[in-house]
Every structure is written in structure tokens, then in C-alpha cells.
Amino acid sequence: MTTVTPGEARFGRRRLLAGAGAALLVGALDGCSVGGFDRRTAAAPRLQLAPLRAATDRITQITVCTRPFRAQGPRLDVERIGQKTVVHNYGHGGSGWSLSWGSSSIAVENAMRSGERDVAVIGCGALGLTSGLLLQRAGARVTIYAKDLPPNVRSSLATGVWTPDSRICLEDSATPEFKQRWAAMARRSFQTYQTLLGLPGNPVEFIDTYFVSDDPASPHRRGQADDPRPKFAGLQRELLADLIPRAEEFAPGSHSLGERYLRRNTQMMFNISAYSRLLVADFLANGGKIQIAEFHAPADLTTLRENVLINATGFGARALFGDESVVPVRGQLARMIPQPDINYGLIYKDVAFVPRRDGMVFQVIGADDYYGYDDPTTVPDRTEAELAVNTIAGLYNGTQPGA
Ligand SMILES: Cc1cc2nc3c(=O)[nH]c(=O)nc-3n(C[C@H](O)[C@H](O)[C@H](O)COP(=O)(O)OP(=O)(O)OC[C@H]3O[C@@H](n4cnc5c(N)ncnc54)[C@H](O)[C@@H]3O)c2cc1C
């Protein structure tokens, strides 16, 4: 995981593979397609999108992180290590924030079944914090042990949108049982997020996202049908269609982004700084304790005083448990000075823009989910960051804002 200022970033890293949490954005849009563009929509009232000040000199930070992807999906089983019961809760690919409440509720049920009331959580990212809070709600006294705390955890470097099937597993592993459990996790998380709307600092909010294309034909498809590599599972359309608002289309002339085709959908966005602060504050206010600790081998866990542990170490589980099924999927964000009047997201030419209030996000998401796959490198690529910003900036060049 790396965070640098633009000046520290290295230029010219080989431009690679797979994309980010925004595949999720595309997934959401894709799931709601209502057919091709219709010129008749040009008669619809004009859509005025406030102009975005996208410029490379406004980049404040470039961050790189690896998603903890497992072909078979997250690990949620229970293991005995010495005298300890270890409940696993890691390997959520590009969906960790999105599935956190549902996944952690499964882990908490497994932990509470032991009858113990003092429970340890290893890890303080999205999964560790939600595990800690749900344990407290179930009546447990909880200590979180972690090497790093927010904002220095991988979870803090996510795109910040609700994308529950982003690189969650490969298609072959999406058995009927898996789908049922995944849908339950996603719905539980979605409902919990509804209770976090409208709070001070906007930890969670809904935004409109526009998929933009120069071409009216099938502008929202990702990946090649003839790609021989195993496919990533796409589950939202099949299992959560009722949670996704219907897409709306805007033909050239009906909006302020020039001669382009727009498809609008609505999705949840997480302002991760405010949201993780809220989670930590709630956990501490409920009497939770946080201790900095690093574990180098599973046997180290046996030194803890608690007998039941939830393992929420994310990508760290690969080294700690020697779990090589955790594959790194690199993702880079270019962060930019926030613009409070911008409350919509964009996807254009394999680049996603998310209007986060804690720093706007620009991200090359690649043509398919293999973008960044098996790439553990965390050196920021300034060229990629500028490509992301300039691609989105191109939507406003030659277009009179509001004209
Ligand atoms: C570029 C990018 C964009 C993403 N966008 C989204 C998105 O928009 N929506 C979404 O839902 N998901 C997104 N994700 C995925 C999401 O960020 C991850 O799935 C999620 O952060 C995993 O959370 P975690 O709590 O499991 O792990 P982490 O955040 O990595 O937390 C792990 C914790 O365990 C601790 N730890 C690890 N090893 C040890 C050890 N040996 N000893 C002690 N402590 C240890 C760490 O210090 C940390 O506290 C994105 C990921 C990336 C990389």
C-alpha cells in the first residue's frame, strides 16, 4: 500500500491490467440497462451538469493499493489454532466496504456461538471495524489488535462506492450456495448503510453516476466475450436487481456534455474519511479497545488473552496465514481538491470519476476486471493518474459548460 504526493510519484510504470471499485459502477449501470439510446430523449428537459475543474495541477495525492481477491470468494470458515477459535473474515476483493456489514454479521454469529463474551478482532479496516461494532451489539467486550489503523489501512484507499460484486469471486465459484450467502450479505450491508445516511459529514450518501460514451451502440459493456480467461462473477443483475434504480438515458442535445450519449444511474458513495472516523468513534464510545500489534505467524495469536478471535486482516492474511489464494489486484486513485458543487460521478473511456467530498477520485479502471490482476506493485504511476484526469477533463473541453 502506498500513498505519495504527486512530486514523489514515479512516471512511466508499465500500464497494466485490471481496474477498480468502479467496475462496480459499471456493473450497477449494466444491471439497469433499459435498451438502446433513443434520439427522442433529445426532447427531454436539458440536463445541466456543473462543470468539473479536472486538471492535473489539482491532483493532491496518488494512492495505490491491492485488493484481496480470492477466486473462491471471501474466507469465512472457523479454524482452531492451539486453544483459540479463529473466525476468518477476509478476502473480499473489490467489495470489502460494500459487503462489510453482511460479511461481519456472519463472522460475529460464528464467534458468539462459542459462548465467550471477550472477543478479539485482528485488523482495523472495513471488516475489522464492522466486526467489532457488531460484536458489541451482540453483547461482547471487544479489543481490536492491528498493525495499522485508519487512515493507514488499505480500506482507506478504496474508491468508495457500493459495489458488492466487484471482483468478489470467479464465475465458476458462484455456486447456488455462494450466491445465496452473497445476496444475504449484500442485502444486510445495503440495509445497514441506509441507517448511515444524512449524518453530519455525510459518511454515506447517494450520487448519480453517468456512463458516458461517444458511441450510441452498447456503450456500457465491459470485457471481451471471446476472452479465454476465467470470468469474474457478476451477481448484482441476477440477485439484487430490485435494489438498483432504473437507468435513464440522455442523447446528444439533451445534456451539457456535448455530442455524447449518457446513461444515468444512482448509487451509494462512501466518504471514507468521515465514515471510518465514525466507525472508530462508535467502537470506542461503546467501550471498545484498540491495541497496536503485529502478528508474524498464526502461533502469535495464541498469546492473546481472548479465546475467540475474528481474523479481519484483509490482504495481510496472505502473509500471516500463508494463504496464497489471496491474489493482489492493483488499483490506483488520483485524488483531487474537492469541489463541493459536484455531486455526480462519471465513467468515460475506462476511467471512473467519483465526487468524494474528502478528495475527488479519478481512476483508470481498464477494459475489464483483469486490470491490475496479480500485480502486487504499489509504486504510483503519475502517467496513469494524469491519463485518468485528462480523460475526464476531455468531457468538458470544447463543451460550453451549460451550453
Ligand atoms: C483501488 C481500490 C478500490 C476499491 N474500491 C472499493 C469500493 O469502491 N467499494 C468497496 O466495497 N470496496 C472497494 N475496494 C476493496 C476494499 O478496499 C477491500 O475489500 C477492503 O478494504 C478490505 O478490507 P479489510 O478490512 O479486509 O482489509 P484492510 O483494510 O487491509 O485491513 C486489514 C487490517 O488488518 C491489519 N493487519 C494485516 N495484517 C496484520 C498482521 N500480520 N498483524 C496485525 N495486523 C494486521 C491491518 O493493519 C489492518 O488494520 C477497493 C480496493 C482497492 C485497492
Coordinates of C-alpha atoms and ligand atoms in Angstrom, one line a residue:
M1 CA 0.0 0.0 0.0
T2 CA 1.5 3.4 -0.9
T3 CA 0.4 7.0 -0.6
V4 CA 2.5 9.7 -2.1
T5 CA 2.4 13.3 -3.2
P6 CA 2.5 13.9 -6.9
G7 CA 6.1 15.0 -6.7
E8 CA 7.1 11.7 -5.3
A9 CA 5.4 9.6 -7.9
R10 CA 7.3 7.8 -10.5
F11 CA 6.5 8.2 -14.1
G12 CA 6.0 5.7 -16.8
R13 CA 5.1 2.5 -15.0
R14 CA 4.1 -0.1 -17.4
R15 CA 0.4 0.4 -17.9
L16 CA -1.3 -2.8 -16.9
L17 CA -4.2 -5.0 -16.4
A18 CA -7.2 -4.6 -14.4
G19 CA -9.5 -2.0 -12.8
A20 CA -11.0 -0.9 -9.6
G21 CA -14.0 -0.5 -7.5
A22 CA -15.5 1.3 -10.4
A23 CA -16.1 -2.0 -12.3
L24 CA -18.8 -2.0 -9.8
L25 CA -20.1 1.3 -11.0
V26 CA -20.3 -0.2 -14.5
G27 CA -21.9 -3.3 -13.0
A28 CA -24.6 -1.2 -11.5
L29 CA -25.2 0.6 -14.7
D30 CA -25.0 -2.5 -16.7
G31 CA -27.6 -4.2 -14.5
C32 CA -30.1 -1.5 -15.2
S33 CA -29.9 -1.1 -18.9
V34 CA -33.2 -0.3 -20.4
G35 CA -32.2 -0.7 -24.0
G36 CA -30.5 1.5 -26.7
F37 CA -30.4 5.2 -26.9
D38 CA -33.4 6.9 -28.5
R39 CA -33.0 10.3 -30.2
R40 CA -36.4 11.2 -28.9
T41 CA -34.9 11.7 -25.5
A42 CA -33.3 14.8 -27.0
A43 CA -36.6 16.5 -26.4
A44 CA -36.4 15.8 -22.7
P45 CA -35.5 18.7 -20.4
R46 CA -31.9 19.7 -20.6
L47 CA -29.5 18.1 -18.1
Q48 CA -27.1 20.7 -16.8
L49 CA -24.0 19.1 -15.1
A50 CA -22.0 21.6 -13.1
P51 CA -18.5 21.8 -14.8
L52 CA -15.8 19.8 -13.2
R53 CA -12.4 21.5 -12.7
A54 CA -10.4 18.5 -13.7
A55 CA -6.8 19.4 -14.2
T56 CA -3.6 17.6 -13.4
D57 CA -2.2 20.5 -11.4
R58 CA -5.1 20.0 -9.0
I59 CA -4.0 16.4 -8.1
T60 CA -3.2 16.3 -4.4
Q61 CA -2.3 12.6 -3.9
I62 CA -1.8 9.4 -5.8
T63 CA -2.5 6.2 -3.9
V64 CA -2.0 2.6 -4.8
C65 CA -3.4 -0.4 -3.1
T66 CA -4.0 -4.1 -3.7
R67 CA -7.5 -5.7 -3.4
P68 CA -7.5 -9.0 -1.5
F69 CA -9.1 -11.2 -4.2
R70 CA -9.8 -14.9 -3.8
A71 CA -11.1 -16.9 -6.8
Q72 CA -13.4 -18.8 -4.4
G73 CA -14.7 -15.7 -2.6
P74 CA -14.1 -14.4 1.0
R75 CA -12.9 -16.8 3.6
L76 CA -15.5 -17.1 6.4
D77 CA -14.8 -20.5 8.0
V78 CA -13.7 -21.2 11.6
E79 CA -10.4 -22.7 12.5
R80 CA -8.8 -24.0 15.7
I81 CA -5.3 -22.7 16.4
G82 CA -3.9 -24.1 19.6
Q83 CA -6.6 -23.3 22.2
K84 CA -8.0 -20.4 20.2
T85 CA -11.0 -20.3 17.9
V86 CA -10.2 -18.2 14.9
V87 CA -13.2 -17.0 12.8
H88 CA -12.0 -15.8 9.4
N89 CA -13.4 -12.8 7.7
Y90 CA -11.1 -11.8 4.8
G91 CA -10.6 -11.9 1.0
H92 CA -13.3 -9.5 -0.2
G93 CA -11.7 -8.4 -3.4
G94 CA -13.1 -5.1 -4.6
S95 CA -16.2 -5.4 -2.4
G96 CA -14.9 -5.1 1.1
W97 CA -16.7 -1.9 2.1
S98 CA -19.8 -2.9 0.3
L99 CA -20.2 -6.3 1.9
S100 CA -18.7 -5.5 5.3
W101 CA -21.8 -5.4 7.4
G102 CA -23.2 -8.6 6.0
S103 CA -19.9 -10.5 6.0
S104 CA -19.1 -9.4 9.5
S105 CA -22.5 -10.4 10.7
I106 CA -21.7 -14.0 9.6
A107 CA -18.3 -13.8 11.4
V108 CA -20.0 -12.5 14.6
E109 CA -22.6 -15.2 14.6
N110 CA -19.7 -17.8 14.4
A111 CA -17.8 -16.1 17.1
M112 CA -20.7 -15.7 19.5
R113 CA -21.7 -19.3 19.1
S114 CA -18.7 -20.1 21.4
G115 CA -20.4 -18.5 24.4
E116 CA -17.3 -16.4 25.1
R117 CA -18.0 -12.7 25.8
D118 CA -14.5 -11.4 25.4
V119 CA -13.6 -11.4 21.8
A120 CA -10.6 -10.2 19.8
V121 CA -10.7 -8.8 16.3
I122 CA -7.4 -8.8 14.3
G123 CA -7.5 -5.9 11.9
C124 CA -8.9 -2.4 11.8
G125 CA -10.0 -2.0 8.2
A126 CA -13.6 -2.2 6.9
L127 CA -14.1 -5.8 8.0
G128 CA -12.4 -5.4 11.4
L129 CA -14.3 -2.3 12.4
T130 CA -17.7 -3.7 11.4
S131 CA -16.9 -7.0 13.1
G132 CA -16.0 -5.0 16.3
L133 CA -19.2 -3.0 16.2
L134 CA -21.5 -6.0 15.5
L135 CA -19.8 -8.0 18.3
Q136 CA -20.5 -5.1 20.7
R137 CA -24.2 -5.0 19.6
A138 CA -24.3 -8.8 20.3
G139 CA -23.1 -8.1 23.8
A140 CA -19.4 -8.9 23.6
R141 CA -16.4 -6.9 25.1
V142 CA -14.1 -6.3 22.2
T143 CA -10.4 -5.5 21.6
I144 CA -9.2 -4.8 18.1
Y145 CA -5.5 -5.7 17.6
A146 CA -4.0 -4.3 14.4
K147 CA -0.7 -3.3 12.9
D148 CA -2.2 -0.2 11.3
L149 CA -5.3 2.0 12.0
P150 CA -7.3 4.2 9.6
P151 CA -6.3 6.2 7.7
N152 CA -3.3 3.9 7.2
V153 CA -5.1 0.8 6.3
R154 CA -5.8 -0.5 2.8
S155 CA -9.5 0.1 3.2
S156 CA -8.8 3.9 3.3
L157 CA -7.5 3.7 -0.2
A158 CA -10.7 2.3 -1.8
T159 CA -12.8 4.1 -4.4
G160 CA -15.7 4.4 -2.0
V161 CA -18.8 3.2 -3.9
W162 CA -21.2 0.4 -3.2
T163 CA -20.0 -2.4 -5.5
P164 CA -20.9 -5.7 -3.8
D165 CA -19.9 -8.0 -6.7
S166 CA -16.7 -6.2 -7.7
R167 CA -14.1 -9.0 -8.1
I168 CA -15.8 -11.0 -5.4
C169 CA -15.0 -14.4 -6.9
L170 CA -14.7 -16.2 -10.3
E171 CA -17.8 -17.3 -12.1
D172 CA -17.0 -21.0 -11.5
S173 CA -17.1 -20.5 -7.8
A174 CA -20.5 -18.7 -7.8
T175 CA -22.4 -21.9 -6.8
P176 CA -26.1 -21.6 -5.7
E177 CA -25.0 -21.7 -2.0
F178 CA -22.4 -19.0 -2.6
K179 CA -25.0 -16.8 -4.4
Q180 CA -27.5 -17.2 -1.6
R181 CA -24.9 -16.2 1.0
W182 CA -23.6 -13.4 -1.1
A183 CA -27.0 -11.9 -1.7
A184 CA -27.8 -12.1 2.1
M185 CA -24.5 -10.3 2.9
A186 CA -25.1 -7.7 0.2
R187 CA -28.7 -7.0 1.4
R188 CA -27.7 -6.9 5.0
S189 CA -25.0 -4.3 4.2
F190 CA -27.3 -2.3 1.9
Q191 CA -29.9 -2.0 4.7
T192 CA -27.3 -1.1 7.3
Y193 CA -25.9 1.7 5.1
Q194 CA -29.4 3.2 4.9
T195 CA -29.1 3.9 8.6
L196 CA -25.9 5.9 8.0
L197 CA -27.5 8.4 5.5
G198 CA -28.0 12.0 6.4
L199 CA -25.4 12.1 9.2
P200 CA -23.1 15.1 9.8
G201 CA -20.1 14.9 7.5
N202 CA -22.0 12.7 5.1
P203 CA -20.2 9.4 5.7
V204 CA -22.6 7.7 3.3
E205 CA -24.7 9.3 0.5
F206 CA -26.3 8.6 -2.8
I207 CA -25.0 10.1 -6.0
D208 CA -25.9 10.0 -9.7
T209 CA -23.3 8.4 -11.9
Y210 CA -23.3 8.9 -15.7
F211 CA -21.8 6.3 -18.1
V212 CA -20.7 8.5 -21.0
S213 CA -20.0 7.2 -24.5
D214 CA -19.1 8.7 -27.9
D215 CA -20.9 5.9 -29.4
P216 CA -24.7 5.1 -29.1
A217 CA -24.2 1.3 -29.5
S218 CA -23.9 -0.7 -26.3
P219 CA -21.8 1.9 -24.5
H220 CA -21.7 0.2 -21.2
R221 CA -20.4 -3.3 -21.8
R222 CA -17.0 -4.3 -20.3
G223 CA -14.7 -7.1 -21.3
Q224 CA -14.5 -9.2 -24.4
A225 CA -16.9 -12.0 -25.0
D226 CA -14.1 -14.2 -26.6
D227 CA -11.6 -13.6 -23.7
P228 CA -10.4 -17.2 -22.8
R229 CA -9.5 -16.3 -19.2
P230 CA -11.9 -17.4 -16.4
K231 CA -14.6 -14.8 -15.9
F232 CA -15.3 -12.9 -12.8
A233 CA -18.7 -13.4 -11.3
G234 CA -21.3 -10.7 -12.0
L235 CA -24.1 -11.1 -9.4
Q236 CA -25.9 -7.8 -9.0
R237 CA -28.0 -8.0 -12.0
E238 CA -29.2 -11.5 -11.2
L239 CA -29.6 -11.3 -7.5
L240 CA -30.1 -7.6 -6.5
A241 CA -31.9 -6.1 -9.4
D242 CA -34.6 -4.7 -7.1
L243 CA -32.0 -2.6 -5.3
I244 CA -30.8 -0.8 -8.4
P245 CA -32.9 2.2 -9.7
R246 CA -33.8 2.0 -13.4
A247 CA -31.2 3.7 -15.7
E248 CA -32.2 6.9 -17.6
E249 CA -30.7 7.9 -20.9
F250 CA -29.7 11.2 -22.4
A251 CA -29.0 11.6 -26.1
P252 CA -26.8 14.3 -27.6
G253 CA -28.5 17.7 -27.3
S254 CA -30.3 16.8 -24.1
H255 CA -27.4 17.4 -21.7
S256 CA -24.3 19.7 -21.3
L257 CA -21.6 17.2 -22.2
G258 CA -21.6 17.7 -26.0
E259 CA -22.3 15.1 -28.7
R260 CA -22.2 12.2 -26.3
Y261 CA -24.6 9.5 -25.0
L262 CA -25.2 9.4 -21.3
R263 CA -26.8 6.7 -19.2
R264 CA -27.6 7.8 -15.6
N265 CA -27.9 5.6 -12.5
T266 CA -27.8 6.2 -8.8
Q267 CA -25.5 4.5 -6.3
M268 CA -24.2 4.8 -2.8
M269 CA -20.9 6.5 -2.2
F270 CA -18.8 6.4 1.0
N271 CA -16.8 9.4 2.1
I272 CA -14.3 7.1 3.6
S273 CA -12.5 9.6 5.9
A274 CA -15.7 10.6 7.7
Y275 CA -17.1 7.1 7.5
S276 CA -14.1 5.4 9.1
R277 CA -13.8 8.1 11.8
L278 CA -17.4 7.4 12.6
L279 CA -16.8 3.7 12.9
V280 CA -13.8 4.1 15.1
A281 CA -15.6 6.7 17.3
D282 CA -18.6 4.4 17.7
F283 CA -16.5 1.5 18.6
L284 CA -14.6 3.4 21.3
A285 CA -17.8 5.0 22.6
N286 CA -19.2 1.5 23.1
G287 CA -16.2 0.7 25.3
G288 CA -14.1 -1.0 22.6
K289 CA -10.3 -1.1 23.0
I290 CA -7.8 -0.8 20.2
Q291 CA -4.2 -2.1 20.6
I292 CA -1.4 -1.8 18.1
A293 CA 0.1 -5.2 17.5
E294 CA 1.7 -7.1 14.6
F295 CA 1.5 -10.9 14.3
H296 CA 4.0 -12.7 12.2
A297 CA 2.6 -16.3 12.3
P298 CA -0.7 -17.9 13.4
A299 CA 1.0 -19.1 16.6
D300 CA 1.4 -15.5 17.7
L301 CA -2.4 -15.3 18.0
T302 CA -2.3 -17.9 20.8
T303 CA -0.6 -15.3 23.1
L304 CA -3.7 -13.1 23.1
R305 CA -5.9 -13.3 26.3
E306 CA -9.1 -13.8 24.3
N307 CA -10.0 -17.3 23.3
V308 CA -12.1 -16.3 20.3
L309 CA -10.7 -14.1 17.5
I310 CA -12.1 -12.7 14.3
N311 CA -9.4 -12.6 11.7
A312 CA -10.0 -9.5 9.5
T313 CA -6.5 -9.0 8.2
G314 CA -7.5 -8.5 4.6
F315 CA -4.5 -8.7 2.2
G316 CA -2.4 -9.3 5.3
A317 CA -3.8 -12.8 5.6
R318 CA -1.8 -13.9 2.7
A319 CA 1.5 -13.5 4.6
L320 CA 0.1 -14.1 8.1
F321 CA -1.7 -17.4 7.2
G322 CA 0.4 -18.3 4.2
D323 CA -2.8 -18.1 2.2
E324 CA -1.7 -17.8 -1.4
S325 CA -5.3 -18.0 -2.7
V326 CA -5.3 -14.2 -1.9
V327 CA -4.3 -12.6 -5.1
P328 CA -3.3 -8.9 -5.3
V329 CA -5.4 -6.8 -7.7
R330 CA -3.7 -3.4 -8.0
G331 CA -5.8 -0.2 -8.1
Q332 CA -4.6 3.4 -8.2
L333 CA -6.5 6.5 -7.4
A334 CA -5.6 10.1 -8.3
R335 CA -7.2 12.3 -5.6
M336 CA -8.1 15.9 -6.4
I337 CA -9.1 19.1 -4.5
P338 CA -12.8 18.6 -3.6
Q339 CA -15.4 20.6 -5.5
P340 CA -18.5 20.9 -3.3
D341 CA -20.8 21.8 -6.2
I342 CA -20.0 18.5 -7.9
N343 CA -22.3 15.7 -6.8
Y344 CA -22.3 13.4 -9.7
G345 CA -19.9 10.6 -10.9
L346 CA -18.7 9.7 -14.4
I347 CA -17.4 6.7 -16.3
Y348 CA -15.8 7.5 -19.7
K349 CA -13.3 5.6 -21.8
D350 CA -12.4 3.1 -19.0
V351 CA -11.9 5.9 -16.5
A352 CA -14.1 6.5 -13.4
F353 CA -14.6 9.7 -11.6
V354 CA -16.2 9.7 -8.1
P355 CA -17.1 13.1 -6.4
R356 CA -15.9 12.2 -3.0
R357 CA -16.1 15.1 -0.5
D358 CA -12.8 14.0 1.1
G359 CA -10.9 14.3 -2.2
M360 CA -12.3 13.6 -5.6
V361 CA -11.3 10.3 -7.2
F362 CA -10.0 9.7 -10.7
Q363 CA -9.2 6.1 -11.7
V364 CA -8.3 4.2 -14.8
I365 CA -10.5 1.1 -14.4
G366 CA -9.2 -0.7 -17.5
A367 CA -11.3 -2.6 -20.1
D368 CA -12.2 -5.5 -17.8
D369 CA -11.7 -6.9 -14.3
Y370 CA -8.3 -8.3 -15.1
Y371 CA -6.9 -4.8 -15.0
G372 CA -4.3 -4.9 -12.1
Y373 CA -4.8 -8.7 -11.6
D374 CA -1.9 -10.4 -9.8
D375 CA 0.1 -7.1 -9.7
P376 CA 1.5 -6.5 -6.3
T377 CA 3.3 -3.3 -7.2
T378 CA 2.4 -0.3 -5.2
V379 CA 4.6 2.3 -6.9
P380 CA 2.3 5.2 -8.0
D381 CA 2.2 5.8 -11.7
R382 CA 1.9 9.5 -12.5
T383 CA 1.3 8.9 -16.1
E384 CA -1.7 6.7 -15.3
A385 CA -3.0 9.3 -12.9
E386 CA -2.8 12.1 -15.5
L387 CA -4.5 9.9 -18.1
A388 CA -7.4 9.4 -15.7
V389 CA -7.7 13.2 -15.1
N390 CA -7.2 14.2 -18.7
T391 CA -9.8 11.7 -20.0
I392 CA -12.4 13.2 -17.7
A393 CA -11.3 16.7 -18.4
G394 CA -11.8 15.9 -22.1
L395 CA -15.5 15.8 -21.5
Y396 CA -15.6 19.5 -20.8
N397 CA -13.1 20.7 -23.5
G398 CA -14.9 22.2 -26.4
T399 CA -18.2 21.9 -24.5
Q400 CA -19.6 25.2 -23.2
P401 CA -20.5 24.3 -19.7
G402 CA -24.2 24.6 -19.5
A403 CA -24.5 25.4 -23.2
Ligands
LIG1 C1 -8.2 0.8 -5.6 C2 -9.2 0.1 -4.8 C3 -10.5 0.5 -4.9 C4 -11.5 -0.2 -4.1 N1 -12.8 0.3 -4.2 C5 -13.8 -0.3 -3.4 C6 -15.1 0.3 -3.4 O1 -15.4 1.3 -4.1 N2 -16.0 -0.4 -2.7 C7 -15.8 -1.5 -2.0 O2 -16.7 -2.0 -1.4 N3 -14.5 -2.0 -1.9 C8 -13.5 -1.4 -2.7 N4 -12.3 -1.9 -2.6 C9 -12.0 -3.1 -1.8 C10 -11.8 -2.8 -0.4 O3 -11.0 -1.7 -0.2 C11 -11.3 -4.1 0.3 O4 -12.0 -5.2 0.0 C12 -11.3 -3.8 1.8 O5 -10.6 -2.6 2.1 C13 -10.7 -4.9 2.6 O6 -10.8 -4.6 4.0 P1 -10.2 -5.4 5.1 O7 -10.7 -4.8 6.4 O8 -10.4 -6.8 4.8 O9 -8.6 -5.1 5.0 P2 -7.6 -3.9 5.3 O10 -8.3 -2.6 5.1 O11 -6.4 -4.2 4.6 O12 -7.4 -4.1 6.9 C14 -6.6 -5.1 7.4 C15 -6.3 -4.8 8.8 O13 -5.5 -5.9 9.3 C16 -4.3 -5.4 9.9 N5 -3.3 -6.5 9.6 C17 -3.0 -7.1 8.5 N6 -2.0 -8.0 8.7 C18 -1.7 -7.9 10.0 C19 -0.8 -8.6 10.9 N7 0.0 -9.5 10.4 N8 -0.7 -8.3 12.2 C20 -1.5 -7.3 12.7 N9 -2.4 -6.6 11.9 C21 -2.5 -6.9 10.6 C22 -4.0 -4.1 9.1 O14 -3.1 -3.3 9.8 C23 -5.4 -3.5 9.0 O15 -5.7 -2.9 10.2 C24 -11.2 -1.3 -3.3 C25 -9.9 -1.7 -3.2 C26 -8.9 -1.0 -3.9 C27 -7.5 -1.5 -3.8

